[in-house]
Structures are given as structure tokens and as C-alpha cells.
Tab-separated table of C-alpha atoms in Angstrom:
chain	number	residue	atom	x	y	z
D	4	UNK	CA	18.930	42.409	-23.221
D	5	UNK	CA	18.504	40.663	-26.587
D	6	UNK	CA	21.159	38.152	-25.694
D	7	UNK	CA	19.425	37.466	-22.393
D	8	UNK	CA	15.997	36.869	-23.906
D	9	UNK	CA	17.539	34.673	-26.605
D	10	UNK	CA	19.189	32.605	-23.877
D	11	UNK	CA	15.871	32.048	-22.122
D	12	UNK	CA	14.020	31.263	-25.341
D	13	UNK	CA	16.528	28.783	-26.715
D	14	UNK	CA	17.535	27.220	-23.423
D	15	UNK	CA	17.353	23.429	-23.904
D	16	UNK	CA	18.122	22.403	-20.324
D	17	UNK	CA	14.655	23.367	-19.144
D	18	UNK	CA	11.248	21.887	-19.732
D	19	UNK	CA	9.085	24.912	-20.252
D	20	UNK	CA	5.396	25.022	-19.515
D	21	UNK	CA	4.340	26.388	-22.882
D	22	UNK	CA	0.946	27.800	-23.771
D	23	UNK	CA	0.185	24.587	-25.634
D	24	UNK	CA	1.073	22.432	-22.593
D	25	UNK	CA	-1.025	24.691	-20.357
D	26	UNK	CA	-3.981	24.329	-22.716
D	27	UNK	CA	-3.756	20.534	-22.689
D	28	UNK	CA	-3.352	20.391	-18.908
D	29	UNK	CA	-6.271	22.753	-18.262
D	30	UNK	CA	-8.504	20.661	-20.526
D	31	UNK	CA	-7.302	17.500	-18.732
D	32	UNK	CA	-8.225	18.984	-15.359
D	33	UNK	CA	-11.743	19.815	-16.597
D	34	UNK	CA	-12.391	16.252	-17.740
D	35	UNK	CA	-10.687	14.763	-14.673
D	36	UNK	CA	-12.924	16.787	-12.368
D	37	UNK	CA	-16.021	15.814	-14.325
D	38	UNK	CA	-15.076	12.109	-14.152
D	39	UNK	CA	-14.331	12.238	-10.421
D	40	UNK	CA	-17.593	14.038	-9.567
D	41	UNK	CA	-19.596	11.648	-11.777
D	42	UNK	CA	-18.059	8.658	-9.973
D	43	UNK	CA	-18.925	10.203	-6.605
D	44	UNK	CA	-22.544	10.713	-7.701
D	45	UNK	CA	-22.780	7.178	-9.159
D	46	UNK	CA	-21.309	5.699	-5.986
D	47	UNK	CA	-23.798	7.640	-3.846
D	48	UNK	CA	-26.719	6.579	-6.047
D	49	UNK	CA	-25.581	2.932	-5.928
D	50	UNK	CA	-25.461	3.037	-2.108
D	51	UNK	CA	-28.905	4.685	-1.874
D	52	UNK	CA	-30.318	2.188	-4.395
D	53	UNK	CA	-28.914	-0.788	-2.463
D	54	UNK	CA	-30.181	0.542	0.872
D	55	UNK	CA	-33.671	1.275	-0.474
D	56	UNK	CA	-34.187	-1.621	-2.891
D	57	UNK	CA	-31.678	-4.186	-1.578
D	58	UNK	CA	-34.195	-5.965	0.621
D	59	UNK	CA	-36.813	-5.855	-2.153
D	60	UNK	CA	-34.384	-7.512	-4.581
D	61	UNK	CA	-33.627	-10.260	-2.063
D	62	UNK	CA	-37.346	-10.676	-1.356
D	63	UNK	CA	-38.158	-11.214	-5.030
D	64	UNK	CA	-35.767	-14.158	-4.992
D	65	UNK	CA	-38.128	-16.001	-2.623
D	66	UNK	CA	-36.905	-18.377	0.117
D	67	UNK	CA	-33.440	-18.461	-1.465
D	68	UNK	CA	-33.330	-14.667	-1.249
D	69	UNK	CA	-34.277	-14.492	2.423
D	70	UNK	CA	-31.643	-17.119	3.238
D	71	UNK	CA	-29.144	-15.115	1.225
D	72	UNK	CA	-30.239	-11.960	3.051
D	73	UNK	CA	-29.590	-13.550	6.432
D	74	UNK	CA	-26.247	-14.963	5.396
D	75	UNK	CA	-24.821	-12.148	3.400
D	76	UNK	CA	-26.523	-8.885	4.302
D	77	UNK	CA	-23.944	-7.777	6.877
D	78	UNK	CA	-21.144	-9.016	4.611
D	79	UNK	CA	-22.621	-7.052	1.678
D	80	UNK	CA	-22.895	-3.888	3.796
D	81	UNK	CA	-19.237	-4.192	4.887
D	82	UNK	CA	-18.036	-4.812	1.305
D	83	UNK	CA	-20.107	-1.849	0.078
D	84	UNK	CA	-18.658	0.420	2.777
D	85	UNK	CA	-15.086	-0.622	1.876
D	86	UNK	CA	-15.778	-0.068	-1.834
D	87	UNK	CA	-17.294	3.352	-1.088
D	88	UNK	CA	-14.174	4.367	0.867
D	89	UNK	CA	-11.891	3.100	-1.926
D	90	UNK	CA	-13.881	5.020	-4.567
D	91	UNK	CA	-13.902	8.155	-2.399
D	92	UNK	CA	-10.114	8.072	-1.839
D	93	UNK	CA	-9.271	7.202	-5.471
D	94	UNK	CA	-11.297	9.981	-7.033
D	95	UNK	CA	-10.418	12.450	-4.277
D	96	UNK	CA	-6.843	12.466	-5.582
D	97	UNK	CA	-8.072	13.170	-9.117
D	98	UNK	CA	-10.047	16.161	-7.832
D	99	UNK	CA	-6.962	17.375	-5.932
D	100	UNK	CA	-4.959	17.025	-9.170
D	101	UNK	CA	-7.551	19.043	-11.084
D	102	UNK	CA	-7.799	21.830	-8.502
D	103	UNK	CA	-4.085	22.212	-7.743
D	104	UNK	CA	-2.940	21.911	-11.342
D	105	UNK	CA	-5.439	24.505	-12.517
D	106	UNK	CA	-4.558	26.908	-9.699
D	107	UNK	CA	-0.848	26.351	-10.359
D	108	UNK	CA	-1.096	26.981	-14.088
D	109	UNK	CA	-3.310	30.031	-13.749
D	110	UNK	CA	-1.178	31.546	-10.988
D	111	UNK	CA	2.109	30.347	-12.539
D	112	UNK	CA	2.952	28.641	-9.251
D	113	UNK	CA	5.222	25.621	-9.722
D	114	UNK	CA	4.623	24.384	-6.149
D	115	UNK	CA	0.906	24.009	-6.897
D	116	UNK	CA	1.671	22.343	-10.223
D	117	UNK	CA	3.932	19.847	-8.414
D	118	UNK	CA	1.245	19.180	-5.800
D	119	UNK	CA	-1.187	18.479	-8.646
D	120	UNK	CA	1.257	16.133	-10.372
D	121	UNK	CA	1.849	14.346	-7.045
D	122	UNK	CA	-1.900	13.807	-6.591
D	123	UNK	CA	-2.178	12.403	-10.143
D	124	UNK	CA	0.686	10.007	-9.366
D	125	UNK	CA	-1.081	8.753	-6.210
D	126	UNK	CA	-4.317	8.382	-8.198
D	127	UNK	CA	-2.520	6.252	-10.801
D	128	UNK	CA	-0.908	4.112	-8.066
D	129	UNK	CA	-4.295	3.403	-6.423
D	130	UNK	CA	-5.898	2.659	-9.799
D	131	UNK	CA	-3.022	0.258	-10.583
D	132	UNK	CA	-3.567	-1.637	-7.318
D	133	UNK	CA	-7.327	-1.777	-7.961
D	134	UNK	CA	-6.820	-3.118	-11.512
D	135	UNK	CA	-4.471	-5.755	-10.108
D	136	UNK	CA	-6.971	-6.799	-7.426
D	137	UNK	CA	-10.274	-6.587	-9.288
D	138	UNK	CA	-9.192	-6.792	-12.932
D	139	UNK	CA	-6.675	-9.623	-12.700
D	140	UNK	CA	-6.557	-11.494	-9.369
D	141	UNK	CA	-10.309	-11.694	-8.720
D	142	UNK	CA	-11.223	-12.908	-12.268
D	143	UNK	CA	-8.378	-15.454	-12.081
D	144	UNK	CA	-9.627	-16.658	-8.696
D	145	UNK	CA	-13.173	-16.894	-10.079
D	146	UNK	CA	-11.987	-18.818	-13.121
D	147	UNK	CA	-10.033	-21.320	-11.037
D	148	UNK	CA	-12.902	-21.716	-8.536
D	149	UNK	CA	-15.561	-22.252	-11.190
D	150	UNK	CA	-13.595	-24.500	-13.528
D	151	UNK	CA	-11.479	-26.558	-11.132
Y	12	UNK	CA	19.347	43.108	-12.864
Y	13	UNK	CA	15.750	44.229	-12.764
Y	14	UNK	CA	15.362	43.350	-16.424
Y	15	UNK	CA	16.830	39.939	-15.775
Y	16	UNK	CA	14.333	39.273	-12.957
Y	17	UNK	CA	11.503	40.445	-15.172
Y	18	UNK	CA	12.589	38.097	-17.945
Y	19	UNK	CA	12.912	35.233	-15.510
Y	20	UNK	CA	9.329	35.725	-14.344
Y	21	UNK	CA	8.145	35.793	-17.977
Y	22	UNK	CA	10.173	32.935	-19.421
Y	23	UNK	CA	11.047	30.837	-16.398
Y	24	UNK	CA	7.729	29.161	-15.702
Y	25	UNK	CA	9.080	25.716	-16.314
Y	26	UNK	CA	9.026	22.268	-14.734
Y	27	UNK	CA	11.626	21.952	-11.968
Y	28	UNK	CA	13.375	18.824	-10.665
Y	29	UNK	CA	10.407	17.862	-8.473
Y	30	UNK	CA	8.027	18.177	-11.428
Y	31	UNK	CA	10.313	16.042	-13.572
Y	32	UNK	CA	10.394	13.307	-10.921
Y	33	UNK	CA	6.607	13.433	-10.588
Y	34	UNK	CA	6.088	13.298	-14.366
Y	35	UNK	CA	8.502	10.361	-14.605
Y	36	UNK	CA	6.560	8.523	-11.866
Y	37	UNK	CA	3.242	9.354	-13.574
Y	38	UNK	CA	4.657	7.941	-16.830
Y	39	UNK	CA	5.783	4.773	-15.051
Y	40	UNK	CA	2.472	4.182	-13.272
Y	41	UNK	CA	0.435	5.062	-16.364
Y	42	UNK	CA	2.404	2.392	-18.255
Y	43	UNK	CA	1.909	-0.168	-15.454
Y	44	UNK	CA	-1.837	0.608	-15.419
Y	45	UNK	CA	-2.156	0.278	-19.190
Y	46	UNK	CA	-0.275	-3.061	-19.207
Y	47	UNK	CA	-2.312	-4.376	-16.251
Y	48	UNK	CA	-5.499	-3.288	-18.027
Y	49	UNK	CA	-4.439	-5.175	-21.188
Y	50	UNK	CA	-3.702	-8.302	-19.101
Y	51	UNK	CA	-7.054	-7.946	-17.307
Y	52	UNK	CA	-8.775	-7.572	-20.652
Y	53	UNK	CA	-7.140	-10.751	-21.972
Y	54	UNK	CA	-8.203	-12.671	-18.828
Y	55	UNK	CA	-11.714	-11.236	-19.192
Y	56	UNK	CA	-11.925	-12.436	-22.807
Y	57	UNK	CA	-10.684	-15.930	-21.850
Y	58	UNK	CA	-13.190	-16.062	-18.972
Y	59	UNK	CA	-15.963	-14.904	-21.290
Y	60	UNK	CA	-15.169	-17.513	-23.963
Y	61	UNK	CA	-14.918	-20.289	-21.345
Y	62	UNK	CA	-18.208	-19.252	-19.750
Y	63	UNK	CA	-19.808	-19.058	-23.208
Y	64	UNK	CA	-18.663	-22.573	-24.096
Y	65	UNK	CA	-19.748	-24.048	-20.782
Y	66	UNK	CA	-22.961	-22.111	-20.310
Y	67	UNK	CA	-25.098	-24.529	-22.315
Y	68	UNK	CA	-23.174	-27.707	-21.671
Y	69	UNK	CA	-22.527	-28.304	-17.996
Y	70	UNK	CA	-23.030	-25.143	-15.970
Y	71	UNK	CA	-26.111	-22.956	-16.015
Y	72	UNK	CA	-25.362	-19.324	-16.945
Y	73	UNK	CA	-25.961	-18.172	-13.366
Y	74	UNK	CA	-23.443	-20.705	-12.086
Y	75	UNK	CA	-20.818	-19.225	-14.336
Y	76	UNK	CA	-20.273	-16.839	-11.413
Y	77	UNK	CA	-20.872	-13.406	-12.796
Y	78	UNK	CA	-20.420	-14.328	-16.415
Y	79	UNK	CA	-24.072	-15.247	-16.845
Y	80	UNK	CA	-24.660	-12.799	-19.657
Y	81	UNK	CA	-22.120	-14.772	-21.680
Y	82	UNK	CA	-24.913	-17.099	-22.711
Y	83	UNK	CA	-26.679	-14.436	-24.721
Y	84	UNK	CA	-25.919	-12.519	-27.891
Y	85	UNK	CA	-26.457	-9.261	-26.010
Y	86	UNK	CA	-23.745	-10.321	-23.597
Y	87	UNK	CA	-21.332	-11.003	-26.450
Y	88	UNK	CA	-22.089	-7.624	-28.010
Y	89	UNK	CA	-21.623	-5.770	-24.706
Y	90	UNK	CA	-18.348	-7.602	-24.093
Y	91	UNK	CA	-17.130	-6.623	-27.571
Y	92	UNK	CA	-18.010	-2.954	-26.955
Y	93	UNK	CA	-16.261	-3.060	-23.567
Y	94	UNK	CA	-13.139	-4.619	-25.084
Y	95	UNK	CA	-12.940	-2.079	-27.941
Y	96	UNK	CA	-13.434	0.916	-25.605
Y	97	UNK	CA	-10.901	-0.453	-23.130
Y	98	UNK	CA	-8.283	-1.058	-25.824
Y	99	UNK	CA	-8.663	2.450	-27.288
Y	100	UNK	CA	-8.512	4.105	-23.849
Y	101	UNK	CA	-5.478	2.164	-22.707
Y	102	UNK	CA	-3.621	2.701	-25.971
Y	103	UNK	CA	-3.820	6.443	-25.278
Y	104	UNK	CA	-2.675	5.890	-21.681
Y	105	UNK	CA	0.239	3.783	-22.912
Y	106	UNK	CA	1.152	6.424	-25.517
Y	107	UNK	CA	1.005	9.166	-22.875
Y	108	UNK	CA	3.258	7.185	-20.531
Y	109	UNK	CA	5.943	6.688	-23.185
Y	110	UNK	CA	5.872	10.279	-24.401
Y	111	UNK	CA	5.971	11.775	-20.887
Y	112	UNK	CA	8.853	9.524	-19.842
Y	113	UNK	CA	10.795	10.210	-23.052
Y	114	UNK	CA	10.106	13.938	-22.825
Y	115	UNK	CA	11.503	14.176	-19.302
Y	116	UNK	CA	14.484	11.896	-19.910
Y	117	UNK	CA	15.599	13.628	-23.099
Y	118	UNK	CA	14.436	17.093	-21.948
Y	119	UNK	CA	12.345	17.284	-25.096
Y	120	UNK	CA	9.542	19.822	-24.822
Y	121	UNK	CA	7.840	18.468	-27.961
Y	122	UNK	CA	7.568	14.937	-26.585
Y	123	UNK	CA	6.341	16.218	-23.241
Y	124	UNK	CA	3.640	18.292	-24.912
Y	125	UNK	CA	2.616	15.237	-26.951
Y	126	UNK	CA	2.446	13.245	-23.711
Y	127	UNK	CA	0.136	15.777	-22.093
Y	128	UNK	CA	-1.956	15.848	-25.286
Y	129	UNK	CA	-2.351	12.043	-25.102
Y	130	UNK	CA	-3.248	12.289	-21.411
Y	131	UNK	CA	-5.841	14.911	-22.307
Y	132	UNK	CA	-7.281	12.612	-25.014
Y	133	UNK	CA	-7.376	9.718	-22.515
Y	134	UNK	CA	-9.387	11.700	-19.964
Y	135	UNK	CA	-11.587	13.261	-22.645
Y	136	UNK	CA	-12.501	9.843	-24.067
Y	137	UNK	CA	-13.024	8.492	-20.559
Y	138	UNK	CA	-15.435	11.358	-19.882
Y	139	UNK	CA	-17.308	10.885	-23.155
Y	140	UNK	CA	-17.674	7.134	-22.501
Y	141	UNK	CA	-19.002	7.980	-19.034
Y	142	UNK	CA	-21.550	10.436	-20.512
Y	143	UNK	CA	-22.731	7.819	-23.043
Y	144	UNK	CA	-23.034	5.217	-20.265
Y	145	UNK	CA	-25.034	7.626	-18.104
Y	146	UNK	CA	-27.411	8.360	-20.998
Y	147	UNK	CA	-27.854	4.601	-21.611
Y	148	UNK	CA	-28.480	4.062	-17.884
Y	149	UNK	CA	-31.157	6.770	-17.799
Y	150	UNK	CA	-32.771	5.307	-20.942
Y	151	UNK	CA	-32.710	1.820	-19.383
Y	152	UNK	CA	-34.348	3.082	-16.180
Y	153	UNK	CA	-37.012	4.928	-18.214
Y	154	UNK	CA	-37.619	1.829	-20.346
Y	155	UNK	CA	-37.913	-0.460	-17.317
Y	156	UNK	CA	-40.291	1.861	-15.481
Y	157	UNK	CA	-42.476	2.244	-18.603
Y	158	UNK	CA	-42.386	-1.517	-19.221
Y	159	UNK	CA	-43.429	-2.200	-15.629
Y	160	UNK	CA	-46.286	0.280	-15.853
Y	161	UNK	CA	-47.544	-1.280	-19.110
Y	162	UNK	CA	-47.208	-4.848	-17.823
Y	163	UNK	CA	-48.845	-4.365	-14.432
């Protein structure tokens, strides 16, 4: 019995989910969920704001604004819809991570923990693509367009 | 036999092969994200400086295509705050990526725990920054509505 418990305690070929690790992961899930929900709310508010005040903002720009409204309104709506879908998908995976990881840790279910880790991986992949598109390629394109 | 099963259920809640693969992938993508964020930050700073230099000379601030605020001191201050916050956040993400990857590769529980601690700090700071931004947004909306009421 003693030998057996010693073997489990000192086993170095396993990565144990210690109490400390569980604590950190649970706290991570709390913040992750908060961030994801906040982004959902902000995205919703931005859409409502644009739908309610969008025309007013264009109107205040005078003739230039109404021309802009004619030219770009549909384009702006499409871009907004795409951005809303991207935000929804990105933060959905963070919520899945938070829910599954928490359930897995509390129920000591490794399948749930793995599902949570998988969702976090997908979230990081999407964020990476978004940083590449909007954080690097778009600013570079803008720089070259403006200064060439 | 029964005792062995009991001990396994107590002590054997550990990461399996699938978890290790997932953690390794998370470490890899977290590192890619942090590096991409640093590159994006550098491009942003270059764009800001270029817009700042050109704002008063040839182009009007609005023509600087989204970098209009560059022409003002407020813009410079906001950019500085953004850069500092971004650097701190991504340093923690980069740290987490290295520690998670090392922890899994060397089967080192200590490193793995440190990695999860860094990930926790990253998300915690992210959340706090978000709260501060929300408070500033609410204050800005209140200020603008009050200003409008006083002016008109």
C-alpha cells in the first residue's frame, strides 16, 4: 500500500493536475468568460449604435456624408455583419474553453479538460489569423497606399 | 486491487497524451500570437510616427487614413498607453507559451504550473484593462451628453 502510494506520488512520467494548477485554470476560466461576454455585449452595442445613429453621423457630415452614405452604406453593413460573425465565433471558443475546463476540473473528467484545451487552441488560432490580417497586413497596406 | 483502483482515482487525475498535444499546440499558437502582436505593434508605431511627421506638412490629419489622432498630443499619449499595455500583455503570453511548451516537453510539473499561472495573469490583466476601458467609455459618454446639454 505504502509502496503503491509512493509510486503514484513520485511518478515523474505523468503531468499531474495539481491543486495549484486547478486553481490557476479555474481563475483563468473566470476571466476568460468575463472577457468573452464583455466582447459580445460591446459588439452588440456597437451594432445597435451604428444602426440607430449611423445615418445621423453621415447626415452631420453634410453633402459629403450623404454621398458617402449612398456609396458605402451597403458595404459598411456587409463589413459589420462579417465582423460580428468573426467576433461571435472567436469569443464563442473562449466561452467553450471556460465552461468545459471548469466542468472537467470540478468533475475530474479529463475528456472535458481536453475539450476545453482544444477550444482554447482554436481560439488562439483564430486570434492569430485576425492579428495577421488586421494588425499587420491591413496597416501595411494602409501605409503603402497613403505614402506611395 | 480495490485499493489500487481507489488510489488511481485519487492520484491519477493527470494530463493524458491528448492533453499534452493540446497544451503543446496552445503554447505554439500563443507564441505565434505574441510575436505577431509585437510585429503589429512595431508597424503601428512606425505608422504613427510617419503620420505624425506628415500630418502638418503635406497631408491633413484626416487624410492620414485612420491615423488622424496622430496630430495631437492626446493621440500620442493614447498611443503610448496602448503600446505599454500591449507589450505587458504579450510578454505574459510569450512567457506562458514558453513555460507550457517546456513543461510538456520535459514533463516538468513545475514549469507547466508556471505556464498556467502566466496564462492566468494574461487573462486577468486583459480583463482588468477591459474593465478600465469600459469605465472610461461610460465616463466619456456621460461627459459628451452633459457637454451637449450645456452647449445647446
